[in-house]
Every structure is written in C-alpha cells, then in structure tokens.
Short mmCIF file of C-alpha atoms and ligand atoms in Angstrom, two decimals:
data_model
loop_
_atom_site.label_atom_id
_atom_site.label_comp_id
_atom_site.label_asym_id
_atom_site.label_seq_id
_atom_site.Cartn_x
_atom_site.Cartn_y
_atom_site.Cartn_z
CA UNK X 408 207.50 169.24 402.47
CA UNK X 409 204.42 171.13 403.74
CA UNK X 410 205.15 174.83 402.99
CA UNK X 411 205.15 177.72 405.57
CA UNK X 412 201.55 178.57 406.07
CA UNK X 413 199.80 181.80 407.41
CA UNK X 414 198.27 178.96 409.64
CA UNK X 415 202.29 177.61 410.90
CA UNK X 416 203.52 181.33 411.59
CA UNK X 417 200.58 182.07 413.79
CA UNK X 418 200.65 178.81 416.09
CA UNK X 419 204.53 179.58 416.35
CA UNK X 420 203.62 183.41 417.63
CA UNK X 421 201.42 180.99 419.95
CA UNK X 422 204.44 178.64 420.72
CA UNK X 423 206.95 181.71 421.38
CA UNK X 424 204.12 183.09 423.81
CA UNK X 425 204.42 179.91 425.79
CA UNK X 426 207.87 179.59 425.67
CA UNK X 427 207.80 183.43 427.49
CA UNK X 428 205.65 182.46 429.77
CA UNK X 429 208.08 179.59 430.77
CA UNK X 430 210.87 182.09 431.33
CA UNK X 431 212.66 182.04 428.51
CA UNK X 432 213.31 185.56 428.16
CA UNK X 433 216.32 185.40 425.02
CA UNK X 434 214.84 187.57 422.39
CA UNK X 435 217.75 186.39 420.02
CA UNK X 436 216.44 182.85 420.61
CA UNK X 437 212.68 183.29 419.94
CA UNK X 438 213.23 185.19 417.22
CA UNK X 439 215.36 182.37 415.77
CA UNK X 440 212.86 180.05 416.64
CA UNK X 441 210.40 182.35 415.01
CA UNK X 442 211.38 182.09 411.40
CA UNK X 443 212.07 178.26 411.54
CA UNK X 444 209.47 175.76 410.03
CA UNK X 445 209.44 173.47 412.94
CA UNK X 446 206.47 171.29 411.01
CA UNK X 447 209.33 170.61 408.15
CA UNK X 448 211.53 168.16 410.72
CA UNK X 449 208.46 166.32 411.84
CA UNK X 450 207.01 163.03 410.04
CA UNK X 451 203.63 164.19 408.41
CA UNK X 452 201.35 162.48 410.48
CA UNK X 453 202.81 164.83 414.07
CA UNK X 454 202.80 167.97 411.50
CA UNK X 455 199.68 169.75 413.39
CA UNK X 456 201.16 169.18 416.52
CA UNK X 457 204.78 170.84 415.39
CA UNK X 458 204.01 173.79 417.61
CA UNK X 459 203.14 172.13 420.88
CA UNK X 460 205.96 172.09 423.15
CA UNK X 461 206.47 168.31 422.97
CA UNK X 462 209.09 165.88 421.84
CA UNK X 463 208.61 163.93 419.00
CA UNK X 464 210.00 160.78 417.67
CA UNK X 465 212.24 161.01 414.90
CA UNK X 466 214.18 157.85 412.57
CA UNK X 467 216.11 155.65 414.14
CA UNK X 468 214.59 155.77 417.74
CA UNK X 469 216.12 159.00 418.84
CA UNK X 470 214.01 162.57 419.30
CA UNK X 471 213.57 166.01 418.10
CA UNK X 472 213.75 167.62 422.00
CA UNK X 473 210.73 169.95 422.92
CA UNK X 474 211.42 173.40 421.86
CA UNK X 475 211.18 174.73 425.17
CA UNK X 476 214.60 172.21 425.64
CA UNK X 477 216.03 173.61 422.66
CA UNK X 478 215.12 177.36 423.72
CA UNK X 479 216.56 176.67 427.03
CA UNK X 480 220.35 175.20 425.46
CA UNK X 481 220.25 177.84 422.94
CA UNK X 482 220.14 180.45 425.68
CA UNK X 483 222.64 178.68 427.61
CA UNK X 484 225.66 179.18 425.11
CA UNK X 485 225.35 182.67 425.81
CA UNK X 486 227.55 183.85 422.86
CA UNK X 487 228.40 186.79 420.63
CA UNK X 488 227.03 186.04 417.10
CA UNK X 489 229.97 184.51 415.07
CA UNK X 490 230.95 182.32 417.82
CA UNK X 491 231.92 178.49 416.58
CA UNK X 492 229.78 176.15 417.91
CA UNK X 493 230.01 172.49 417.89
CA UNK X 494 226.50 170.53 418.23
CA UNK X 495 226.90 167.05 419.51
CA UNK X 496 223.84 164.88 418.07
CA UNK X 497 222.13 166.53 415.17
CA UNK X 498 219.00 164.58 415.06
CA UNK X 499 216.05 166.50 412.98
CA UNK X 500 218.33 169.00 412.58
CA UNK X 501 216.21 171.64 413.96
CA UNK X 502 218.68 172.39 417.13
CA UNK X 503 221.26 173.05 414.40
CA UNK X 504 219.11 175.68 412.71
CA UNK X 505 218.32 177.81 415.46
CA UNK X 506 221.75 177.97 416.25
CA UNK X 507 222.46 178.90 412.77
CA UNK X 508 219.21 181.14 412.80
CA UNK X 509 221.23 182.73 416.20
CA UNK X 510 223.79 184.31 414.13
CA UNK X 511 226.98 181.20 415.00
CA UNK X 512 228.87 179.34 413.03
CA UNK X 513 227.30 175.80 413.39
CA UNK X 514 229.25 172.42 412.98
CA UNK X 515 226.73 169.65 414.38
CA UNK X 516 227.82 166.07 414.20
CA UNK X 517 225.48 162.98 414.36
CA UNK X 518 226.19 159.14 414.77
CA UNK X 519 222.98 157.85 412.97
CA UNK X 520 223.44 157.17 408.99
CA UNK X 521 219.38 157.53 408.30
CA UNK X 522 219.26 160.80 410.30
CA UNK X 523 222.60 162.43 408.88
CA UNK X 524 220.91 161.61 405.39
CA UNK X 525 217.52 163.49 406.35
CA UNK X 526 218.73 166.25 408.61
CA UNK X 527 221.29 167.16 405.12
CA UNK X 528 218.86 166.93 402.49
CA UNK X 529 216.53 168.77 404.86
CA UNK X 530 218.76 172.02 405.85
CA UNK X 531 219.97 172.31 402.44
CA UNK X 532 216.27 172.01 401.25
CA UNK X 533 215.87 174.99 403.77
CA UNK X 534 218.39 177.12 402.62
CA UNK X 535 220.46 176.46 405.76
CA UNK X 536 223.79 175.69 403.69
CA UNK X 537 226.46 177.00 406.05
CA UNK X 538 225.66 174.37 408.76
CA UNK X 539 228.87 172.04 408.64
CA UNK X 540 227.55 168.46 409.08
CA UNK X 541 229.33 165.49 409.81
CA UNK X 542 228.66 161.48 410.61
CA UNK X 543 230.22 160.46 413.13
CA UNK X 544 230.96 160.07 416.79
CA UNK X 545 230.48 163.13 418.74
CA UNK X 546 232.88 161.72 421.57
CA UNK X 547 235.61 162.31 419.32
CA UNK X 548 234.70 166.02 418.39
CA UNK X 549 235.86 167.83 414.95
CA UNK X 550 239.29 168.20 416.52
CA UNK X 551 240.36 169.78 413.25
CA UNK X 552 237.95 172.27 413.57
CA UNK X 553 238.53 173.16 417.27
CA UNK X 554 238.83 175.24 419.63
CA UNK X 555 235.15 176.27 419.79
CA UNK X 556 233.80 178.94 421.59
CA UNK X 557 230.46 176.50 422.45
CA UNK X 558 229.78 172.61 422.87
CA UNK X 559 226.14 171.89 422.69
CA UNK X 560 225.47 168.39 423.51
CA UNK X 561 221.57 167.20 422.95
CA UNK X 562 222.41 163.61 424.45
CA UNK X 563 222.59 162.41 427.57
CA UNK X 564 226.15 161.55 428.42
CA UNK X 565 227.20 159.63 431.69
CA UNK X 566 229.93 161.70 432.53
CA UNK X 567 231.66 164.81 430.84
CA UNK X 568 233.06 164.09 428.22
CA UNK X 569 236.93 164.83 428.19
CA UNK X 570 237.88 164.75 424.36
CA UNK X 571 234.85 167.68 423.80
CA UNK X 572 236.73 169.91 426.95
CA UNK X 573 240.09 169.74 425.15
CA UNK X 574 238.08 170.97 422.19
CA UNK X 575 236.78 174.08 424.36
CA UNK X 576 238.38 177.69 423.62
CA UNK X 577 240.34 179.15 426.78
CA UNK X 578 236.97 180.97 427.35
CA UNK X 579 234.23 178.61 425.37
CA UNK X 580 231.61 177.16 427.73
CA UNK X 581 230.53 173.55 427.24
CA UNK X 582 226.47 172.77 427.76
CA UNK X 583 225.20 169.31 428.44
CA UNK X 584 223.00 166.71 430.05
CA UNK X 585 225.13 164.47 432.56
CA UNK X 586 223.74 162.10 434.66
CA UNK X 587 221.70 158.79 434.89
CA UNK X 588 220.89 157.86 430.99
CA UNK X 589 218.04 155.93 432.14
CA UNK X 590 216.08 158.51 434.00
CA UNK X 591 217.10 162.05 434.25
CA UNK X 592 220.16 164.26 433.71
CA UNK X 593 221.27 167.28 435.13
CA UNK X 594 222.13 170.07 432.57
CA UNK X 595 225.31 171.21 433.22
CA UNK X 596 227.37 174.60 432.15
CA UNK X 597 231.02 173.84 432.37
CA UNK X 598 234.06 176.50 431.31
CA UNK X 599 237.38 176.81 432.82
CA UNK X 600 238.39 177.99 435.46
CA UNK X 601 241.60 178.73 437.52
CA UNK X 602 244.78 176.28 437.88
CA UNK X 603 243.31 173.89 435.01
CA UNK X 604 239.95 172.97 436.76
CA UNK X 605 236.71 173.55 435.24
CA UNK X 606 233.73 175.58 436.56
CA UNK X 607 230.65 173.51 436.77
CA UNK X 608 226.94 175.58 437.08
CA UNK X 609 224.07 172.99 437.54
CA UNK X 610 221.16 174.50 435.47
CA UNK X 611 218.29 172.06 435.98
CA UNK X 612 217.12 168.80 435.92
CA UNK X 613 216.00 167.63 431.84
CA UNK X 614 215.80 163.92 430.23
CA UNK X 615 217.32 163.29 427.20
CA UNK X 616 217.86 160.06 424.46
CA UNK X 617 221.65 158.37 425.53
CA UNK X 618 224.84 159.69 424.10
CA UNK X 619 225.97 156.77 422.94
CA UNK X 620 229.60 155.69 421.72
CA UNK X 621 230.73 155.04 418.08
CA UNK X 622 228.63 155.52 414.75
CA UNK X 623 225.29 152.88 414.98
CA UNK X 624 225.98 150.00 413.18
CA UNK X 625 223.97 149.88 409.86
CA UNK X 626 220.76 147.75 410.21
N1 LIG R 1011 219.43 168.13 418.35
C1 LIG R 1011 218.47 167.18 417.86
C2 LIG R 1011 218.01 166.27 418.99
C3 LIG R 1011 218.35 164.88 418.67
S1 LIG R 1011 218.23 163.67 419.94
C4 LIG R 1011 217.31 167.83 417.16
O1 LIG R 1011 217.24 169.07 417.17
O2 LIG R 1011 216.47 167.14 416.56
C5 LIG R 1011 219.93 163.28 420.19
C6 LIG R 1011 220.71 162.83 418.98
O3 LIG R 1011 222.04 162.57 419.42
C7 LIG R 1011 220.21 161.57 418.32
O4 LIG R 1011 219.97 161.81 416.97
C8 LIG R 1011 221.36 160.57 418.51
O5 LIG R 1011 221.52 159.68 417.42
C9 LIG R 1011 222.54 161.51 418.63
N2 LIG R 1011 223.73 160.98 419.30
C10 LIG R 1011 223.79 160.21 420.41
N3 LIG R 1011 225.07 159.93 420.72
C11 LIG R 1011 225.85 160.54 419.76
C12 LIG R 1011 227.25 160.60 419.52
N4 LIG R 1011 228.16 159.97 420.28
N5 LIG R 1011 227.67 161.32 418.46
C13 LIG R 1011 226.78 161.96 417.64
N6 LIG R 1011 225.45 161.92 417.82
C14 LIG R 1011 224.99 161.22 418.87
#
C-alpha cells in the first residue's frame, strides 16, 4: 500500500475544496474525509486519480461511489457521534471509514466474498479495528445487533427494504437509493412517523450498482 504522501494530503485539501463548492457544507464530514487515504482502496493503476470526484471500479464488478456520493450519505444520517450505524454494502470499505472517522459506531455488511476479504485486511491494515464487518446479505440486517440509530444503504434497492425498517430505532432514520436499478434512483430519507407510517424526504436523484439478494455465489 502506497503510503500517505505530502503529495495525497494536498490533492485531498483540493478534493474537500470541491466537495464545498458542491454544497456540502458538514464540517464533521470533510474533516473525516480529510484524514482518510482514499488512494489505499483504489487498484494501483486509478491511485493518481484517488482524489477526483469519480467512481471507480472495484473487485467483483461493483464500485467505490464518488466521494461527493459518500459526502452527501454521510451528511444525511445526521447523527450525534456514538450513534449505531448499520452500512448496507461495504465495498472498498472507504464509506465504512468515514463513518467510523465521523465519530459512530460502524457495523457494515457486504455480500461479495473477494471484497469482504479486501475491505478487512484493508481497515485493519488502517488501524480502523472497531468497524464490525460481516458477509452476508444486507436484506437480512444484523438483527442481533439492532435497533440502530442509522441505515446507510450504498446499493440501489427496488423498493424499501422492510427487514432494515424493523431494524430502525423508534427515532433512527434510514438513507437509501430506491428506484429503477437500471438507470437512476432516488435517494430517499425515511424515519417514522405517526400511527406506524414512515416519513419519506426525497433528497435527489443519484445512480448506484444493484442491491442485490443473497451472498454472490463463489465463482
Ligand atoms: N460503500 C462502498 C460502495 C460499494 S458499491 C464503498 O465505500 O466502497 C455497493 C456494494 O454493495 C457492492 O460492494 C455490492 O456487492 C454490495 N451489495 C449489493 N447488494 C448487497 C446486499 N444485499 N448485501 C450486502 N452488500 C450488498
């Protein structure tokens, strides 16, 4: 793994700058985003470009979302440090970390063997050893770890998905991409409300890889 270079922390102070400059205003979420090596979660040969705000492709298909996506969820939650927070599709890893980095307790969860191998032996390589991780099929949730106080799905999922709202506190706040997989999903804020119902807020249009059901299949 590259190491953190003079050369890294000043195109971040460059990346944070853009990030501003595309609204998002969460001091507690640059500053997370500040300290973390984005470069390390990248394959070497997209290293120089770890500070652009772009998506990258990571194993097994899926993506490491463009970190002014990850900025944007991370504000979302709008929590109190300490708050449990349940990550649905851990990918890189690097969502996890800034949520971590944000002062919550982090339990991320991801359905792909080769990237719960790399994101593990990558946080713990980072010092990031309080980040609960787990294979398996976000769908289900940790439901012996619930209630959380936050659901942060970084799929796209079809509809909401009912087993993660059970796993909501009476005052945690669920935020996720629903809508057409194909194309593009709306990212939606959901906590309860009155008389059992839930209070939707629709917070933009983004596109994200599929939330897909089960663990994948070895190949
Ligand atoms: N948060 C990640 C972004 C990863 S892209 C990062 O910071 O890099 C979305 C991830 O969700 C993929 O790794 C995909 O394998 C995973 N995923 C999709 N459906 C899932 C499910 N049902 N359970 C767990 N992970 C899932």
């Amino acid at each position: 793994m590259t190491p953190d270079l003079p050369r890294h922390q000043g195109q971040r102070q460059q990346l944070l700058a853009l990030l501003r400059s595309k609204g998002i205003k969460n001091e507690r979420v640059l500053e997370a985003m500040g300290r973390i090596p984005r470069h390390a979660f990248l394959e070497s040969s997209f290293e120089e470009f770890a500070y652009q705000d772009i998506a990258f492709p990571i194993a097994a298909g899926q993506t490491i979302s463009q970190p002014y996506t990850v900025a944007f969820q991370s504000d979302a939650l709008g929590l109190a440090e300490g708050a449990k927070i349940l990550e649905i599709g851990t990918g890189s890893g690097y969502q996890a970390a800034v949520l971590e980095e944000m002062g919550y307790r982090v339990y991320t969860i991801e359905r792909q063997k080769a990237l719960f191998d790399f994101s593990k032996r990558l946080l713990d390589e980072l010092g990031y050893r309080r980040i609960q991780q787990k294979f398996g099929d976000g769908y289900k949730g940790l439901p012996s770890f619930a209630p959380f106080d936050g659901i942060l799905i970084t799929a796209a999922a079809p509809e909401l998905p009912q087993d993660l709202l059970a796993q909501l506190a009476s005052d945690g706040v669920l935020v996720v991409p629903v809508g057409d997989v194909e194309s593009e999903q709306r990212m939606l804020r959901v906590r309860r409300g009155p008389d059992a119902g839930w209070i939707h807020e629709d917070l933009g249009s983004f596109r994200f890889v599929p939330m897909l059901k089960d663990v994948a299949t070895q190949r």
